Amino acid sequence: MNSQTLSQNIIQRFRAEYLTSVSPIIEHASTVSLAQRWNLLFQCSIQPKSELIDPEVQTMLMDLYQVATLEDLSPKYIGEGERWGAIISPRIGTWTRKRVACIDHWFVSSRSDLLPMLDRVKAEWHLPCDAIQLPISPNHRSVSFLAEGPQACLEECVYAADWGATRPPLLSSKVFKEFSFFHDQDLNAWWLDFCRLLEPEFLGPEPENVKSQLQKGMERSLHSGGILNVYDHQGLAGHVSWYRGSDAELLIPQCWQIHYIVVRPNLRGQKVAQYLYALAARRMKLEQVSLVCARVQAANFHSRKALEAVGAENVLEYYTFQSDSQERSRNFLL
């Protein structure tokens, strides 16, 4: 698929749908105009180039979808004239490793077009699929309508904060005075203790795969970011890690990505996560890159509350829907 297959009117509709609901924090995330950033993302997403995709991700995608070449995973356009349109790409679930049909770009003429669009995507998507995913700004005019749909499930939220302008305050508490801090420790010194803090619900049906992904992120944090572990008399009390990167879906060319944060269960609800974020902010080179981003499972209310308390804003939400194959299986079982 390439831009020549789409009319300029359709491309303009895709652009307008995104830009009219984008958060100001995203708009001011770069000196390059938001429209230019969107144009670059659009061209890269409809014409994927192997040199721009991590080789490991390419291999994982091809293995999961059982295809011979990357071209077999090209995005697909589905539309209804200029009433609505969608560009769908095959993805891998962040932690689940499920096959996801992600609606990368979309536009609708009215809120009532949204569910018919999703139904057509389900019916016409040509690759194996465990779920349909739709990214949408919390400020979008259709989000309330989407949230009311019985088939929609809010799965993930993306938060962003400008800590270069307003750093989170370092709280004072008797709990925090009992902590000792270790920066950028070798993984062998704390990895097993860290794994014991992970909830079974987070690890899911393939815990070793999730742990492997986490470990790769930790190694990246050691290379281009930082790791902070806090201890008390019971051992590892909390962890936060981050690395320098970007976020194409948010049109952010540079940011600090919060890779992972966890607090020991008996310490939750005592603002330990806020404290960890404040300590991390003092270790980040915010004079070089001031923006911080974090992706959080929607059900993780503790992390979402902690992010909001340190000045982060919910800038993007991911809703998932059952694919037709899932619904057929469910109906058969019933």
Short mmCIF file of C-alpha atoms in Angstrom, two decimals:
data_model
loop_
_atom_site.label_atom_id
_atom_site.label_comp_id
_atom_site.label_asym_id
_atom_site.label_seq_id
_atom_site.Cartn_x
_atom_site.Cartn_y
_atom_site.Cartn_z
CA MET A 1 0.00 0.00 0.00
CA ASN A 2 1.27 3.52 -0.71
CA SER A 3 0.02 7.08 -0.61
CA GLN A 4 -0.79 7.03 -4.34
CA THR A 5 -3.65 4.60 -3.68
CA LEU A 6 -5.38 7.19 -1.48
CA SER A 7 -6.84 10.50 -2.59
CA GLN A 8 -5.51 13.68 -1.02
CA ASN A 9 -8.96 14.28 0.47
CA ILE A 10 -8.75 10.96 2.33
CA ILE A 11 -5.24 11.71 3.58
CA GLN A 12 -6.38 15.15 4.75
CA ARG A 13 -9.25 13.50 6.65
CA PHE A 14 -6.81 11.13 8.42
CA ARG A 15 -4.62 14.08 9.38
CA ALA A 16 -7.50 16.22 10.62
CA GLU A 17 -8.98 13.39 12.71
CA TYR A 18 -5.72 13.05 14.61
CA LEU A 19 -4.69 16.67 14.92
CA THR A 20 -8.03 18.06 16.11
CA SER A 21 -7.91 16.07 19.37
CA VAL A 22 -4.20 15.97 20.16
CA SER A 23 -3.05 17.14 23.59
CA PRO A 24 -1.08 20.43 23.82
CA ILE A 25 1.74 18.55 25.55
CA ILE A 26 2.19 16.50 22.35
CA GLU A 27 1.88 19.56 20.13
CA HIS A 28 4.75 21.27 21.97
CA ALA A 29 6.91 18.14 22.23
CA SER A 30 9.13 19.20 19.34
CA THR A 31 10.19 22.28 17.40
CA VAL A 32 9.09 20.44 14.25
CA SER A 33 5.44 21.23 13.52
CA LEU A 34 2.82 18.69 14.50
CA ALA A 35 1.60 18.45 10.88
CA GLN A 36 5.12 17.62 9.65
CA ARG A 37 5.53 14.97 12.33
CA TRP A 38 2.21 13.43 11.36
CA ASN A 39 3.13 13.42 7.66
CA LEU A 40 6.34 11.52 8.41
CA LEU A 41 4.52 8.98 10.61
CA PHE A 42 1.86 8.48 7.96
CA GLN A 43 4.33 7.81 5.16
CA CYS A 44 6.34 5.38 7.29
CA SER A 45 3.25 3.53 8.50
CA ILE A 46 1.66 2.95 5.08
CA GLN A 47 4.98 2.02 3.45
CA PRO A 48 6.88 0.05 6.13
CA LYS A 49 10.60 -0.16 5.42
CA SER A 50 12.62 -3.02 6.84
CA GLU A 51 15.54 -0.73 7.68
CA LEU A 52 13.25 1.25 10.03
CA ILE A 53 11.99 -1.82 11.90
CA ASP A 54 14.05 -3.59 14.55
CA PRO A 55 15.24 -6.95 13.10
CA GLU A 56 14.05 -8.79 16.20
CA VAL A 57 10.58 -7.25 15.84
CA GLN A 58 10.52 -8.21 12.14
CA THR A 59 11.35 -11.82 12.97
CA MET A 60 8.79 -11.92 15.75
CA LEU A 61 6.05 -10.54 13.50
CA MET A 62 6.80 -12.96 10.66
CA ASP A 63 6.93 -15.94 13.02
CA LEU A 64 3.72 -15.00 14.81
CA TYR A 65 1.78 -14.42 11.59
CA GLN A 66 3.57 -17.27 9.75
CA VAL A 67 4.46 -15.29 6.64
CA ALA A 68 7.52 -15.47 4.40
CA THR A 69 8.27 -11.77 3.90
CA LEU A 70 7.65 -8.46 5.63
CA GLU A 71 5.65 -7.35 2.58
CA ASP A 72 3.04 -9.98 3.50
CA LEU A 73 2.30 -7.84 6.56
CA SER A 74 1.58 -4.62 4.67
CA PRO A 75 -1.18 -2.34 6.06
CA LYS A 76 -4.64 -2.46 4.49
CA TYR A 77 -7.06 0.38 3.74
CA ILE A 78 -10.78 -0.12 4.32
CA GLY A 79 -13.23 2.72 3.73
CA GLU A 80 -16.69 3.92 2.82
CA GLY A 81 -16.00 6.72 0.33
CA GLU A 82 -15.25 9.88 2.27
CA ARG A 83 -17.66 8.96 5.08
CA TRP A 84 -15.12 6.92 7.03
CA GLY A 85 -11.77 5.26 6.47
CA ALA A 86 -9.26 3.09 8.32
CA ILE A 87 -5.69 1.89 7.77
CA ILE A 88 -5.00 -1.32 9.65
CA SER A 89 -1.60 -2.85 10.49
CA PRO A 90 -0.68 -6.20 12.06
CA ARG A 91 0.83 -5.82 15.52
CA ILE A 92 1.87 -7.86 18.52
CA GLY A 93 0.23 -7.29 21.92
CA THR A 94 2.59 -5.40 24.25
CA TRP A 95 2.70 -8.16 26.88
CA THR A 96 0.28 -10.80 25.60
CA ARG A 97 2.04 -11.58 22.28
CA LYS A 98 -1.42 -11.83 20.72
CA ARG A 99 -1.98 -11.00 17.05
CA VAL A 100 -3.56 -7.57 16.96
CA ALA A 101 -5.08 -5.69 14.03
CA CYS A 102 -4.32 -2.09 14.98
CA ILE A 103 -6.26 0.71 13.29
CA ASP A 104 -3.26 3.02 12.93
CA HIS A 105 -5.11 5.82 11.11
CA TRP A 106 -8.83 6.44 10.91
CA PHE A 107 -11.49 9.09 10.39
CA VAL A 108 -15.27 9.20 10.72
CA SER A 109 -17.81 11.78 9.58
CA SER A 110 -19.94 11.32 12.70
CA ARG A 111 -19.89 9.34 15.92
CA SER A 112 -22.41 6.90 14.46
CA ASP A 113 -19.81 5.80 11.86
CA LEU A 114 -17.43 4.40 14.47
CA LEU A 115 -19.04 1.03 15.23
CA PRO A 116 -19.90 0.28 11.56
CA MET A 117 -16.25 1.00 10.75
CA LEU A 118 -15.13 -1.51 13.38
CA ASP A 119 -17.56 -4.12 12.07
CA ARG A 120 -16.15 -3.76 8.55
CA VAL A 121 -12.59 -4.05 9.86
CA LYS A 122 -13.52 -7.28 11.63
CA ALA A 123 -15.14 -8.68 8.50
CA GLU A 124 -12.46 -7.67 5.99
CA TRP A 125 -9.15 -7.96 7.85
CA HIS A 126 -7.27 -10.71 6.01
CA LEU A 127 -4.65 -11.88 8.54
CA PRO A 128 -5.05 -14.06 11.67
CA CYS A 129 -6.28 -11.86 14.47
CA ASP A 130 -6.97 -12.22 18.20
CA ALA A 131 -8.24 -8.67 18.71
CA ILE A 132 -8.94 -5.37 16.96
CA GLN A 133 -7.26 -2.36 18.54
CA LEU A 134 -8.21 1.31 18.19
CA PRO A 135 -6.02 4.15 19.53
CA ILE A 136 -7.96 7.29 20.39
CA SER A 137 -7.28 10.52 22.24
CA PRO A 138 -9.28 10.95 25.49
CA ASN A 139 -10.28 14.36 24.03
CA HIS A 140 -11.71 12.88 20.83
CA ARG A 141 -15.36 13.67 20.13
CA SER A 142 -16.21 9.97 19.70
CA VAL A 143 -14.58 8.59 22.86
CA SER A 144 -17.70 8.73 25.03
CA PHE A 145 -19.69 6.92 22.35
CA LEU A 146 -16.95 4.31 22.09
CA ALA A 147 -16.82 3.78 25.86
CA GLU A 148 -20.56 3.13 25.89
CA GLY A 149 -20.24 0.32 23.35
CA PRO A 150 -20.72 -3.10 24.96
CA GLN A 151 -17.88 -4.65 22.97
CA ALA A 152 -15.21 -2.05 23.80
CA CYS A 153 -12.52 -2.70 26.41
CA LEU A 154 -10.06 -0.01 27.48
CA GLU A 155 -6.78 -1.90 27.62
CA GLU A 156 -3.91 0.58 27.77
CA CYS A 157 -3.32 4.27 28.49
CA VAL A 158 -0.35 6.42 27.53
CA TYR A 159 0.70 9.25 29.84
CA ALA A 160 3.01 12.16 29.11
CA ALA A 161 4.51 14.85 31.33
CA ASP A 162 6.92 17.74 30.87
CA TRP A 163 9.19 17.26 33.86
CA GLY A 164 11.66 19.73 32.41
CA ALA A 165 9.11 22.45 33.17
CA THR A 166 7.62 21.03 36.38
CA ARG A 167 9.46 18.26 38.18
CA PRO A 168 7.47 16.10 40.61
CA PRO A 169 8.09 17.12 44.26
CA LEU A 170 10.18 14.87 46.48
CA LEU A 171 7.75 13.86 49.21
CA SER A 172 8.68 13.49 52.88
CA SER A 173 7.49 10.48 54.87
CA LYS A 174 8.66 8.18 57.65
CA VAL A 175 8.34 5.30 55.16
CA PHE A 176 10.82 6.90 52.76
CA LYS A 177 13.39 7.48 55.53
CA GLU A 178 13.72 3.73 55.93
CA PHE A 179 14.78 3.25 52.29
CA SER A 180 18.26 2.81 50.90
CA PHE A 181 18.85 3.53 47.21
CA PHE A 182 20.88 1.81 44.50
CA HIS A 183 21.32 3.23 41.02
CA ASP A 184 22.04 1.19 37.88
CA GLN A 185 22.74 -2.06 39.70
CA ASP A 186 23.84 -5.08 37.72
CA LEU A 187 20.78 -7.21 36.92
CA ASN A 188 22.23 -10.28 38.66
CA ALA A 189 22.12 -8.44 41.98
CA TRP A 190 18.35 -7.92 42.05
CA TRP A 191 16.57 -9.64 39.15
CA LEU A 192 15.17 -12.59 41.15
CA ASP A 193 13.89 -10.26 43.90
CA PHE A 194 12.29 -8.08 41.24
CA CYS A 195 10.49 -11.04 39.63
CA ARG A 196 8.94 -11.90 43.01
CA LEU A 197 7.20 -8.51 43.00
CA LEU A 198 5.44 -9.16 39.69
CA GLU A 199 1.74 -9.96 39.89
CA PRO A 200 0.52 -13.21 38.23
CA GLU A 201 -2.16 -11.17 36.41
CA PHE A 202 0.56 -9.07 34.80
CA LEU A 203 2.66 -12.08 33.78
CA GLY A 204 -0.33 -13.75 32.13
CA PRO A 205 -0.26 -17.19 30.49
CA GLU A 206 3.34 -16.81 29.21
CA PRO A 207 5.28 -15.51 32.24
CA GLU A 208 8.73 -16.37 30.87
CA ASN A 209 8.10 -14.38 27.69
CA VAL A 210 6.99 -11.37 29.72
CA LYS A 211 10.04 -11.63 31.97
CA SER A 212 12.27 -11.87 28.91
CA GLN A 213 10.77 -8.66 27.48
CA LEU A 214 11.20 -6.92 30.83
CA GLN A 215 14.83 -7.99 31.04
CA LYS A 216 15.57 -6.61 27.57
CA GLY A 217 14.03 -3.31 28.63
CA MET A 218 16.18 -3.29 31.79
CA GLU A 219 19.30 -3.80 29.69
CA ARG A 220 18.25 -0.90 27.48
CA SER A 221 17.68 1.23 30.58
CA LEU A 222 21.20 0.49 31.78
CA HIS A 223 22.53 1.51 28.38
CA SER A 224 20.53 4.67 27.63
CA GLY A 225 18.61 5.66 30.76
CA GLY A 226 18.65 4.54 34.34
CA ILE A 227 17.46 2.11 36.98
CA LEU A 228 16.59 2.93 40.57
CA ASN A 229 15.96 0.24 43.20
CA VAL A 230 14.92 1.02 46.77
CA TYR A 231 15.32 -1.34 49.72
CA ASP A 232 14.17 -1.55 53.31
CA HIS A 233 14.65 -4.16 56.04
CA GLN A 234 12.39 -6.58 54.11
CA GLY A 235 14.44 -6.37 50.92
CA LEU A 236 13.52 -4.86 47.55
CA ALA A 237 10.75 -2.35 48.17
CA GLY A 238 10.35 -0.77 44.75
CA HIS A 239 11.84 -0.29 41.30
CA VAL A 240 11.65 2.22 38.48
CA SER A 241 13.52 2.10 35.16
CA TRP A 242 13.57 4.36 32.11
CA TYR A 243 15.38 4.82 28.83
CA ARG A 244 15.73 7.46 26.17
CA GLY A 245 13.62 6.89 23.09
CA SER A 246 10.72 8.17 21.02
CA ASP A 247 7.06 7.39 20.49
CA ALA A 248 5.94 7.40 16.86
CA GLU A 249 2.26 6.91 17.69
CA LEU A 250 2.37 10.04 19.84
CA LEU A 251 4.43 11.94 17.23
CA ILE A 252 7.12 12.46 19.88
CA PRO A 253 10.66 12.33 18.48
CA GLN A 254 12.43 12.37 21.87
CA CYS A 255 11.33 11.44 25.36
CA TRP A 256 12.23 9.43 28.43
CA GLN A 257 10.20 6.24 28.34
CA ILE A 258 9.28 4.86 31.76
CA HIS A 259 10.05 1.21 31.15
CA TYR A 260 8.62 -0.23 34.35
CA ILE A 261 7.70 0.71 37.90
CA VAL A 262 6.66 -1.63 40.69
CA VAL A 263 6.13 -1.28 44.45
CA ARG A 264 6.02 -4.17 46.93
CA PRO A 265 2.34 -4.95 47.70
CA ASN A 266 2.53 -4.12 51.44
CA LEU A 267 3.81 -0.61 50.58
CA ARG A 268 1.16 0.31 48.03
CA GLY A 269 -1.13 3.20 48.82
CA GLN A 270 1.66 5.07 50.67
CA LYS A 271 2.81 7.22 47.71
CA VAL A 272 5.96 5.18 47.18
CA ALA A 273 5.47 5.25 43.39
CA GLN A 274 5.27 9.06 43.46
CA TYR A 275 8.48 9.08 45.46
CA LEU A 276 10.19 6.81 42.93
CA TYR A 277 9.09 9.03 40.04
CA ALA A 278 10.46 12.12 41.83
CA LEU A 279 13.80 10.37 42.41
CA ALA A 280 13.92 9.23 38.79
CA ALA A 281 13.27 12.80 37.60
CA ARG A 282 16.38 13.90 39.47
CA ARG A 283 18.45 11.30 37.62
CA MET A 284 17.13 12.05 34.13
CA LYS A 285 18.88 14.55 31.89
CA LEU A 286 15.79 16.72 31.62
CA GLU A 287 17.78 19.71 30.37
CA GLN A 288 18.38 17.65 27.20
CA VAL A 289 15.00 15.87 26.93
CA SER A 290 12.22 17.21 29.11
CA LEU A 291 9.30 14.98 28.12
CA VAL A 292 8.49 11.72 29.94
CA CYS A 293 6.10 9.03 28.66
CA ALA A 294 4.65 5.90 30.23
CA ARG A 295 2.38 3.15 28.92
CA VAL A 296 0.13 1.63 31.57
CA GLN A 297 -2.43 -1.16 31.57
CA ALA A 298 -5.83 0.47 32.04
CA ALA A 299 -6.66 -1.75 35.02
CA ASN A 300 -3.51 -0.66 36.87
CA PHE A 301 -5.23 2.11 38.82
CA HIS A 302 -2.32 2.51 41.28
CA SER A 303 0.13 3.40 38.50
CA ARG A 304 -2.35 5.67 36.74
CA LYS A 305 -3.07 7.53 39.97
CA ALA A 306 0.66 7.89 40.69
CA LEU A 307 1.33 9.28 37.20
CA GLU A 308 -1.45 11.83 37.51
CA ALA A 309 -0.09 12.86 40.92
CA VAL A 310 3.31 13.67 39.36
CA GLY A 311 1.84 15.85 36.62
CA ALA A 312 1.35 13.32 33.82
CA GLU A 313 -1.60 13.59 31.44
CA ASN A 314 -3.47 10.75 29.79
CA VAL A 315 -2.85 11.50 26.10
CA LEU A 316 -3.81 8.30 24.28
CA GLU A 317 -6.03 5.30 25.00
CA TYR A 318 -6.15 1.90 23.34
CA TYR A 319 -9.50 0.14 23.08
CA THR A 320 -9.68 -3.50 22.04
CA PHE A 321 -12.51 -5.47 20.49
CA GLN A 322 -12.95 -9.16 19.92
CA SER A 323 -12.18 -10.30 16.41
CA ASP A 324 -14.87 -12.13 14.47
CA SER A 325 -13.00 -15.41 14.96
CA GLN A 326 -13.10 -14.91 18.74
CA GLU A 327 -16.81 -14.11 18.64
CA ARG A 328 -17.55 -17.19 16.50
CA SER A 329 -15.68 -19.37 19.01
CA ARG A 330 -17.56 -17.84 21.90
CA ASN A 331 -20.95 -18.34 20.22
CA PHE A 332 -20.08 -21.95 19.42
CA LEU A 333 -19.21 -22.64 23.07
CA LEU A 334 -22.48 -21.07 24.19
#
